[in-house]
PDB file of C-alpha atoms in Angstrom:
ATOM      1  CA  GLY A   1     -40.239 -32.183  14.366  1.00  0.00           C
ATOM      2  CA  THR A   2     -43.419 -32.925  15.746  1.00  0.00           C
ATOM      3  CA  ILE A   3     -46.815 -31.650  16.682  1.00  0.00           C
ATOM      4  CA  VAL A   4     -48.575 -32.519  19.258  1.00  0.00           C
ATOM      5  CA  GLY A   5     -51.611 -30.468  19.771  1.00  0.00           C
ATOM      6  CA  THR A   6     -50.654 -26.794  19.138  1.00  0.00           C
ATOM      7  CA  THR A   7     -46.684 -27.223  20.021  1.00  0.00           C
ATOM      8  CA  VAL A   8     -44.302 -27.611  17.668  1.00  0.00           C
ATOM      9  CA  THR A   9     -41.182 -29.654  19.030  1.00  0.00           C
ATOM     10  CA  THR A  10     -37.849 -29.507  16.882  1.00  0.00           C
ATOM     11  CA  ALA A  11     -34.743 -30.507  18.561  1.00  0.00           C
ATOM     12  CA  GLN A  12     -33.065 -31.019  15.498  1.00  0.00           C
ATOM     13  CA  TYR A  13     -33.172 -27.870  14.222  1.00  0.00           C
ATOM     14  CA  GLN A  14     -33.210 -25.953  17.434  1.00  0.00           C
ATOM     15  CA  SER A  15     -32.550 -22.343  14.325  1.00  0.00           C
ATOM     16  CA  LEU A  16     -34.927 -23.262  11.645  1.00  0.00           C
ATOM     17  CA  GLN A  17     -38.477 -22.504  11.349  1.00  0.00           C
ATOM     18  CA  PHE A  18     -41.287 -24.948   9.076  1.00  0.00           C
ATOM     19  CA  VAL A  19     -44.374 -24.191   7.725  1.00  0.00           C
ATOM     20  CA  TYR A  20     -47.211 -27.427   7.808  1.00  0.00           C
ATOM     21  CA  ALA A  21     -49.624 -27.927   6.012  1.00  0.00           C
ATOM     22  CA  SER A  22     -52.563 -30.480   7.082  1.00  0.00           C
ATOM     23  CA  THR A  23     -54.023 -32.681   5.018  1.00  0.00           C
ATOM     24  CA  GLY A  24     -57.474 -34.055   6.417  1.00  0.00           C
ATOM     25  CA  THR A  25     -55.754 -35.447   9.731  1.00  0.00           C
ATOM     26  CA  THR A  26     -51.850 -36.199   8.315  1.00  0.00           C
ATOM     27  CA  TRP A  27     -49.566 -32.687   9.035  1.00  0.00           C
ATOM     28  CA  TYR A  28     -46.447 -32.583   6.423  1.00  0.00           C
ATOM     29  CA  SER A  29     -43.778 -29.625   7.758  1.00  0.00           C
ATOM     30  CA  VAL A  30     -41.616 -28.537   5.125  1.00  0.00           C
ATOM     31  CA  ALA A  31     -38.172 -27.192   5.893  1.00  0.00           C
ATOM     32  CA  PRO A  32     -36.054 -24.047   4.701  1.00  0.00           C
ATOM     33  CA  PRO A  33     -33.679 -24.593   2.171  1.00  0.00           C
ATOM     34  CA  ALA A  34     -30.585 -26.669   3.085  1.00  0.00           C
ATOM     35  CA  VAL A  35     -28.179 -23.902   2.213  1.00  0.00           C
ATOM     36  CA  ALA A  36     -29.378 -20.776   4.006  1.00  0.00           C
ATOM     37  CA  PRO A  37     -28.246 -17.406   2.297  1.00  0.00           C
ATOM     38  CA  GLY A  38     -25.769 -14.663   3.157  1.00  0.00           C
ATOM     39  CA  LEU A  39     -22.245 -14.841   3.660  1.00  0.00           C
ATOM     40  CA  ALA A  40     -20.258 -17.550   5.458  1.00  0.00           C
ATOM     41  CA  ILE A  41     -16.744 -17.090   6.114  1.00  0.00           C
ATOM     42  CA  VAL A  42     -14.148 -19.471   4.977  1.00  0.00           C
ATOM     43  CA  THR A  43     -11.236 -20.400   7.074  1.00  0.00           C
ATOM     44  CA  PRO A  44      -8.009 -20.932   4.745  1.00  0.00           C
ATOM     45  CA  THR A  45      -7.012 -23.942   4.519  1.00  0.00           C
ATOM     46  CA  SER A  46      -3.199 -22.712   4.254  1.00  0.00           C
ATOM     47  CA  ILE A  47      -1.366 -19.183   4.265  1.00  0.00           C
ATOM     48  CA  ALA A  48       1.822 -18.113   3.315  1.00  0.00           C
ATOM     49  CA  ASN A  49       3.925 -14.579   3.247  1.00  0.00           C
ATOM     50  CA  SER A  50       6.407 -13.382   2.055  1.00  0.00           C
ATOM     51  CA  GLY A  51       8.323 -11.022   5.074  1.00  0.00           C
ATOM     52  CA  GLY A  52       6.768 -10.188   8.173  1.00  0.00           C
ATOM     53  CA  SER A  53       4.636 -12.373   9.916  1.00  0.00           C
ATOM     54  CA  ALA A  54       0.875 -14.262   9.160  1.00  0.00           C
ATOM     55  CA  THR A  55      -1.446 -15.997  11.462  1.00  0.00           C
ATOM     56  CA  SER A  56      -4.882 -17.507  10.625  1.00  0.00           C
ATOM     57  CA  SER A  57      -7.714 -17.891  13.236  1.00  0.00           C
ATOM     58  CA  ASN A  58     -11.477 -18.219  12.726  1.00  0.00           C
ATOM     59  CA  GLY A  59     -10.947 -17.739   8.770  1.00  0.00           C
ATOM     60  CA  ILE A  60      -9.363 -14.027  10.224  1.00  0.00           C
ATOM     61  CA  VAL A  61      -6.130 -13.514   8.622  1.00  0.00           C
ATOM     62  CA  THR A  62      -3.541 -11.401  10.326  1.00  0.00           C
ATOM     63  CA  PHE A  63      -0.862  -9.760   9.199  1.00  0.00           C
ATOM     64  CA  SER A  64       2.261  -7.361   9.742  1.00  0.00           C
ATOM     65  CA  GLY A  65       5.771  -6.114   7.712  1.00  0.00           C
ATOM     66  CA  VAL A  66       4.067  -8.625   4.585  1.00  0.00           C
ATOM     67  CA  ASN A  67       5.650  -7.671   1.184  1.00  0.00           C
ATOM     68  CA  SER A  68       2.831 -10.648   0.412  1.00  0.00           C
ATOM     69  CA  ILE A  69      -0.123 -12.486   1.730  1.00  0.00           C
ATOM     70  CA  SER A  70      -1.397 -15.696   0.632  1.00  0.00           C
ATOM     71  CA  LEU A  71      -4.396 -17.674   1.601  1.00  0.00           C
ATOM     72  CA  ASN A  72      -5.199 -21.388  -0.333  1.00  0.00           C
ATOM     73  CA  GLY A  73      -7.773 -23.074  -0.294  1.00  0.00           C
ATOM     74  CA  VAL A  74     -10.858 -20.981   0.467  1.00  0.00           C
ATOM     75  CA  PHE A  75     -11.813 -20.856  -3.300  1.00  0.00           C
ATOM     76  CA  THR A  76     -13.915 -24.161  -4.313  1.00  0.00           C
ATOM     77  CA  SER A  77     -16.886 -24.612  -6.832  1.00  0.00           C
ATOM     78  CA  ALA A  78     -19.565 -25.264  -4.131  1.00  0.00           C
ATOM     79  CA  ASN A  79     -20.152 -21.229  -4.437  1.00  0.00           C
ATOM     80  CA  THR A  80     -19.700 -19.057  -7.257  1.00  0.00           C
ATOM     81  CA  VAL A  81     -19.248 -15.495  -5.440  1.00  0.00           C
ATOM     82  CA  TYR A  82     -17.141 -14.646  -2.512  1.00  0.00           C
ATOM     83  CA  ARG A  83     -16.541 -11.319  -0.932  1.00  0.00           C
ATOM     84  CA  ILE A  84     -12.857 -10.298   0.383  1.00  0.00           C
ATOM     85  CA  ILE A  85     -12.961  -7.751   3.096  1.00  0.00           C
ATOM     86  CA  LEU A  86      -9.019  -6.223   3.856  1.00  0.00           C
ATOM     87  CA  ALA A  87      -8.104  -3.604   6.392  1.00  0.00           C
ATOM     88  CA  ALA A  88      -4.234  -2.500   5.602  1.00  0.00           C
ATOM     89  CA  VAL A  89      -1.983  -0.195   6.614  1.00  0.00           C
ATOM     90  CA  GLY A  90       0.955   0.674   4.218  1.00  0.00           C
ATOM     91  CA  SER A  91       4.762   0.961   5.646  1.00  0.00           C
ATOM     92  CA  THR A  92       4.723   5.066   3.758  1.00  0.00           C
ATOM     93  CA  ASP A  93       2.121   6.427   2.175  1.00  0.00           C
ATOM     94  CA  GLY A  94       2.505   6.106  -1.218  1.00  0.00           C
ATOM     95  CA  SER A  95       1.189   7.152  -4.694  1.00  0.00           C
ATOM     96  CA  SER A  96      -2.287   6.335  -5.014  1.00  0.00           C
ATOM     97  CA  LEU A  97      -1.724   4.366  -8.101  1.00  0.00           C
ATOM     98  CA  VAL A  98       0.644   2.189  -6.452  1.00  0.00           C
ATOM     99  CA  GLY A  99      -2.081   0.362  -4.568  1.00  0.00           C
ATOM    100  CA  THR A 100      -2.915  -2.721  -3.180  1.00  0.00           C
ATOM    101  CA  ASN A 101      -2.697  -5.831  -6.000  1.00  0.00           C
ATOM    102  CA  PHE A 102      -4.205  -9.319  -6.133  1.00  0.00           C
ATOM    103  CA  ARG A 103      -3.562 -12.505  -7.815  1.00  0.00           C
ATOM    104  CA  LEU A 104      -5.600 -15.690  -8.292  1.00  0.00           C
ATOM    105  CA  ARG A 105      -3.660 -18.772  -7.047  1.00  0.00           C
ATOM    106  CA  ALA A 106      -3.859 -22.537  -7.306  1.00  0.00           C
ATOM    107  CA  ALA A 107      -1.872 -25.615  -5.407  1.00  0.00           C
ATOM    108  CA  GLY A 108       0.295 -22.752  -4.027  1.00  0.00           C
ATOM    109  CA  THR A 109       1.451 -20.603  -7.375  1.00  0.00           C
ATOM    110  CA  ASP A 110       0.317 -17.303  -8.144  1.00  0.00           C
ATOM    111  CA  TYR A 111      -1.197 -17.191 -11.450  1.00  0.00           C
ATOM    112  CA  THR A 112       1.240 -14.581 -12.928  1.00  0.00           C
ATOM    113  CA  ALA A 113       0.001 -14.732 -17.250  1.00  0.00           C
ATOM    114  CA  SER A 114      -0.989 -11.437 -18.693  1.00  0.00           C
ATOM    115  CA  THR A 115      -4.373 -11.888 -18.929  1.00  0.00           C
ATOM    116  CA  TYR A 116      -6.173  -9.697 -15.975  1.00  0.00           C
ATOM    117  CA  GLY A 117      -7.314  -6.164 -17.185  1.00  0.00           C
ATOM    118  CA  TYR A 118      -8.837  -3.330 -14.364  1.00  0.00           C
ATOM    119  CA  MET A 119      -9.764  -0.105 -15.037  1.00  0.00           C
ATOM    120  CA  GLN A 120     -10.527   2.333 -11.627  1.00  0.00           C
ATOM    121  CA  ILE A 121     -12.513   5.392 -11.385  1.00  0.00           C
ATOM    122  CA  TYR A 122     -11.544   7.564  -8.459  1.00  0.00           C
ATOM    123  CA  ARG A 123     -10.261  10.204  -6.558  1.00  0.00           C
ATOM    124  CA  THR A 124      -7.359  11.877  -5.265  1.00  0.00           C
ATOM    125  CA  ALA A 125      -7.609  14.272  -2.154  1.00  0.00           C
ATOM    126  CA  GLY A 126      -6.009  17.391  -4.234  1.00  0.00           C
ATOM    127  CA  ALA A 127      -6.427  16.011  -7.721  1.00  0.00           C
ATOM    128  CA  GLY A 128      -9.865  15.640  -8.384  1.00  0.00           C
ATOM    129  CA  THR A 129     -11.815  12.453  -9.888  1.00  0.00           C
ATOM    130  CA  ALA A 130      -9.610   9.799 -12.667  1.00  0.00           C
ATOM    131  CA  SER A 131      -9.979   6.923 -14.366  1.00  0.00           C
ATOM    132  CA  GLY A 132      -7.315   4.495 -15.430  1.00  0.00           C
ATOM    133  CA  PHE A 133      -7.267   1.328 -16.892  1.00  0.00           C
ATOM    134  CA  ALA A 134      -4.377  -1.211 -17.580  1.00  0.00           C
ATOM    135  CA  ASN A 135      -4.918  -4.160 -19.683  1.00  0.00           C
ATOM    136  CA  SER A 136      -3.011  -7.446 -20.298  1.00  0.00           C
ATOM    137  CA  THR A 137      -0.909  -6.971 -17.090  1.00  0.00           C
ATOM    138  CA  SER A 138      -0.281 -10.212 -14.688  1.00  0.00           C
ATOM    139  CA  PHE A 139      -2.104  -8.620 -11.617  1.00  0.00           C
ATOM    140  CA  THR A 140      -5.109  -6.602 -10.837  1.00  0.00           C
ATOM    141  CA  THR A 141      -5.015  -3.547  -8.641  1.00  0.00           C
ATOM    142  CA  ILE A 142      -7.560  -3.868  -6.122  1.00  0.00           C
ATOM    143  CA  GLY A 143      -7.736  -0.652  -3.032  1.00  0.00           C
ATOM    144  CA  THR A 144      -4.524   1.211  -1.311  1.00  0.00           C
ATOM    145  CA  HIS A 145      -2.016   0.997   1.435  1.00  0.00           C
ATOM    146  CA  PHE A 146      -1.279   4.382   2.869  1.00  0.00           C
ATOM    147  CA  ASP A 147       0.096   4.970   6.073  1.00  0.00           C
ATOM    148  CA  TYR A 148      -2.772   5.690   7.944  1.00  0.00           C
ATOM    149  CA  GLY A 149      -4.841   2.770   7.047  1.00  0.00           C
ATOM    150  CA  GLY A 150      -7.380   1.581   4.951  1.00  0.00           C
ATOM    151  CA  GLN A 151     -10.111  -0.651   4.204  1.00  0.00           C
ATOM    152  CA  THR A 152     -11.397  -2.803   0.238  1.00  0.00           C
ATOM    153  CA  SER A 153     -14.100  -4.940  -0.020  1.00  0.00           C
ATOM    154  CA  LEU A 154     -14.050  -6.927  -3.572  1.00  0.00           C
ATOM    155  CA  ASP A 155     -16.823  -9.361  -5.078  1.00  0.00           C
ATOM    156  CA  ILE A 156     -15.298 -11.796  -7.251  1.00  0.00           C
ATOM    157  CA  ASN A 157     -17.228 -14.843  -9.299  1.00  0.00           C
ATOM    158  CA  ASN A 158     -15.806 -18.158 -10.912  1.00  0.00           C
ATOM    159  CA  PRO A 159     -12.548 -18.235  -8.931  1.00  0.00           C
ATOM    160  CA  ALA A 160     -12.850 -22.235  -8.625  1.00  0.00           C
ATOM    161  CA  THR A 161     -15.340 -22.724 -12.226  1.00  0.00           C
ATOM    162  CA  ALA A 162     -14.067 -22.858 -15.746  1.00  0.00           C
ATOM    163  CA  LEU A 163     -15.313 -19.642 -16.720  1.00  0.00           C
ATOM    164  CA  ASN A 164     -13.831 -16.374 -16.739  1.00  0.00           C
ATOM    165  CA  LYS A 165     -13.623 -14.167 -13.742  1.00  0.00           C
ATOM    166  CA  HIS A 166     -14.692 -11.329 -12.772  1.00  0.00           C
ATOM    167  CA  LEU A 167     -14.620  -8.351  -9.878  1.00  0.00           C
ATOM    168  CA  ILE A 168     -15.551  -5.155  -8.172  1.00  0.00           C
ATOM    169  CA  SER A 169     -13.239  -3.864  -5.890  1.00  0.00           C
ATOM    170  CA  GLN A 170     -14.415  -0.584  -3.644  1.00  0.00           C
ATOM    171  CA  THR A 171     -11.398   0.926  -1.657  1.00  0.00           C
ATOM    172  CA  PHE A 172     -11.042   3.797   0.876  1.00  0.00           C
ATOM    173  CA  GLY A 173      -7.571   5.361   2.020  1.00  0.00           C
ATOM    174  CA  THR A 174      -5.336   8.081   3.807  1.00  0.00           C
ATOM    175  CA  GLY A 175      -2.765   8.791   4.580  1.00  0.00           C
ATOM    176  CA  THR A 176      -0.237  11.499   5.452  1.00  0.00           C
ATOM    177  CA  ALA A 177       0.179  13.472   2.490  1.00  0.00           C
ATOM    178  CA  GLU A 178      -2.400  11.633   0.080  1.00  0.00           C
ATOM    179  CA  GLY A 179      -6.074  10.320  -0.169  1.00  0.00           C
ATOM    180  CA  TYR A 180      -7.889   7.904  -2.359  1.00  0.00           C
ATOM    181  CA  SER A 181     -11.608   6.628  -2.516  1.00  0.00           C
ATOM    182  CA  GLY A 182     -12.144   3.957  -5.770  1.00  0.00           C
ATOM    183  CA  THR A 183     -14.245   1.757  -7.351  1.00  0.00           C
ATOM    184  CA  ILE A 184     -12.475  -0.762  -9.885  1.00  0.00           C
ATOM    185  CA  GLY A 185     -13.718  -3.322 -11.819  1.00  0.00           C
ATOM    186  CA  ALA A 186     -11.092  -6.607 -13.005  1.00  0.00           C
ATOM    187  CA  ARG A 187     -11.674  -9.326 -15.310  1.00  0.00           C
ATOM    188  CA  ILE A 188      -9.380 -11.702 -15.328  1.00  0.00           C
ATOM    189  CA  LEU A 189      -8.778 -14.277 -18.680  1.00  0.00           C
ATOM    190  CA  SER A 190      -8.712 -17.311 -17.414  1.00  0.00           C
ATOM    191  CA  THR A 191     -11.306 -20.779 -17.267  1.00  0.00           C
ATOM    192  CA  SER A 192      -9.049 -22.528 -14.785  1.00  0.00           C
ATOM    193  CA  ALA A 193     -10.054 -23.365 -10.895  1.00  0.00           C
ATOM    194  CA  TYR A 194      -8.107 -21.232  -8.147  1.00  0.00           C
ATOM    195  CA  ASP A 195      -8.215 -21.810  -4.916  1.00  0.00           C
ATOM    196  CA  GLY A 196      -6.378 -19.283  -3.634  1.00  0.00           C
ATOM    197  CA  CYS A 197      -5.364 -15.872  -3.819  1.00  0.00           C
ATOM    198  CA  THR A 198      -2.762 -13.507  -3.075  1.00  0.00           C
ATOM    199  CA  ILE A 199      -2.812  -9.591  -1.998  1.00  0.00           C
ATOM    200  CA  TYR A 200       0.637  -7.476  -1.681  1.00  0.00           C
ATOM    201  CA  PRO A 201       1.631  -3.968  -1.865  1.00  0.00           C
ATOM    202  CA  GLY A 202       2.920  -2.299  -5.164  1.00  0.00           C
ATOM    203  CA  SER A 203       5.349  -0.990  -2.945  1.00  0.00           C
ATOM    204  CA  GLY A 204       6.332  -0.938   0.442  1.00  0.00           C
ATOM    205  CA  THR A 205       5.313  -3.726   3.057  1.00  0.00           C
ATOM    206  CA  ILE A 206       1.473  -3.995   4.652  1.00  0.00           C
ATOM    207  CA  THR A 207      -0.318  -4.867   7.654  1.00  0.00           C
ATOM    208  CA  GLY A 208      -3.540  -5.510   8.845  1.00  0.00           C
ATOM    209  CA  SER A 209      -6.051  -8.328   8.116  1.00  0.00           C
ATOM    210  CA  VAL A 210      -8.415 -10.177   5.388  1.00  0.00           C
ATOM    211  CA  ARG A 211     -10.422 -12.772   5.485  1.00  0.00           C
ATOM    212  CA  VAL A 212     -13.392 -14.713   2.397  1.00  0.00           C
ATOM    213  CA  TYR A 213     -16.486 -14.963   2.930  1.00  0.00           C
ATOM    214  CA  ALA A 214     -18.616 -17.549   0.595  1.00  0.00           C
ATOM    215  CA  TYR A 215     -22.021 -16.300  -0.614  1.00  0.00           C
ATOM    216  CA  ARG A 216     -24.514 -19.383   0.158  1.00  0.00           C
ATOM    217  CA  GLY A 217     -26.517 -20.610  -2.294  1.00  0.00           C
ATOM    218  CA  ALA A 218     -24.303 -18.771  -5.024  1.00  0.00           C
TER     219      ALA A 218
END
C-alpha cells in the first residue's frame, strides 16, 4: 500500500489492516500474519456413502438414509487441529449407548485397528448421570442418532501428522423415548497420517449434514 498525506491505499488487501511506522521521512507498513486465526471450512476432495444418498457443496456434505458417510481429503499437515460439526436424525430411537461412531481413514480406506479408546460422561433422560469407558476398539463413539435429531461438535488434533490423535466431542440428542447429553474424549494410538474420516450409526441409518473446519494457524 501507499500513503498520500493521511490517506492509505491498499487496493490488493482491502480487508486487511496495516500499522505504519515512520522513520525520518520513510514509512514502513506491517501487515497482519499471512494466516489470520479463525475457522476455515474445508471442502472434501471426494465423499463416499454406504446406502442412501449424499452430496457435497461448498464444504457442506448432506446425506439421507445412509449407513455411513465418508469424507476424503479434509485433513492435511498444514493444520493440526480441526472441528467437525454433525447434525443428524436417526431412523430409530436407538439406545444412548448405541451412538454415532467415528473412524479415521487414509486414501479412501478406514483405519480399523483396535487402537481407539474413549470415555464418555453422559446423562440420559430418566437414568441420571453415568460414565463409560471403552479401550482397544476399532472406532470411537462421538454422539447420538435419535429419531428427533441431535448435534455433535468435535475437535480433533494431529489427524494428518506423525503423532497420536486425540478428540473431544460435545453431543446432545433427543428421541421418542429417550434423551442424551454427553462429553466424549477419545484417543487413537497411531502416528500415521490420515486425510479423512467415516461417520456411521451403531444401528439404523442417519440423515443430516456434516462439515469440517480447520483452525487456521494451528
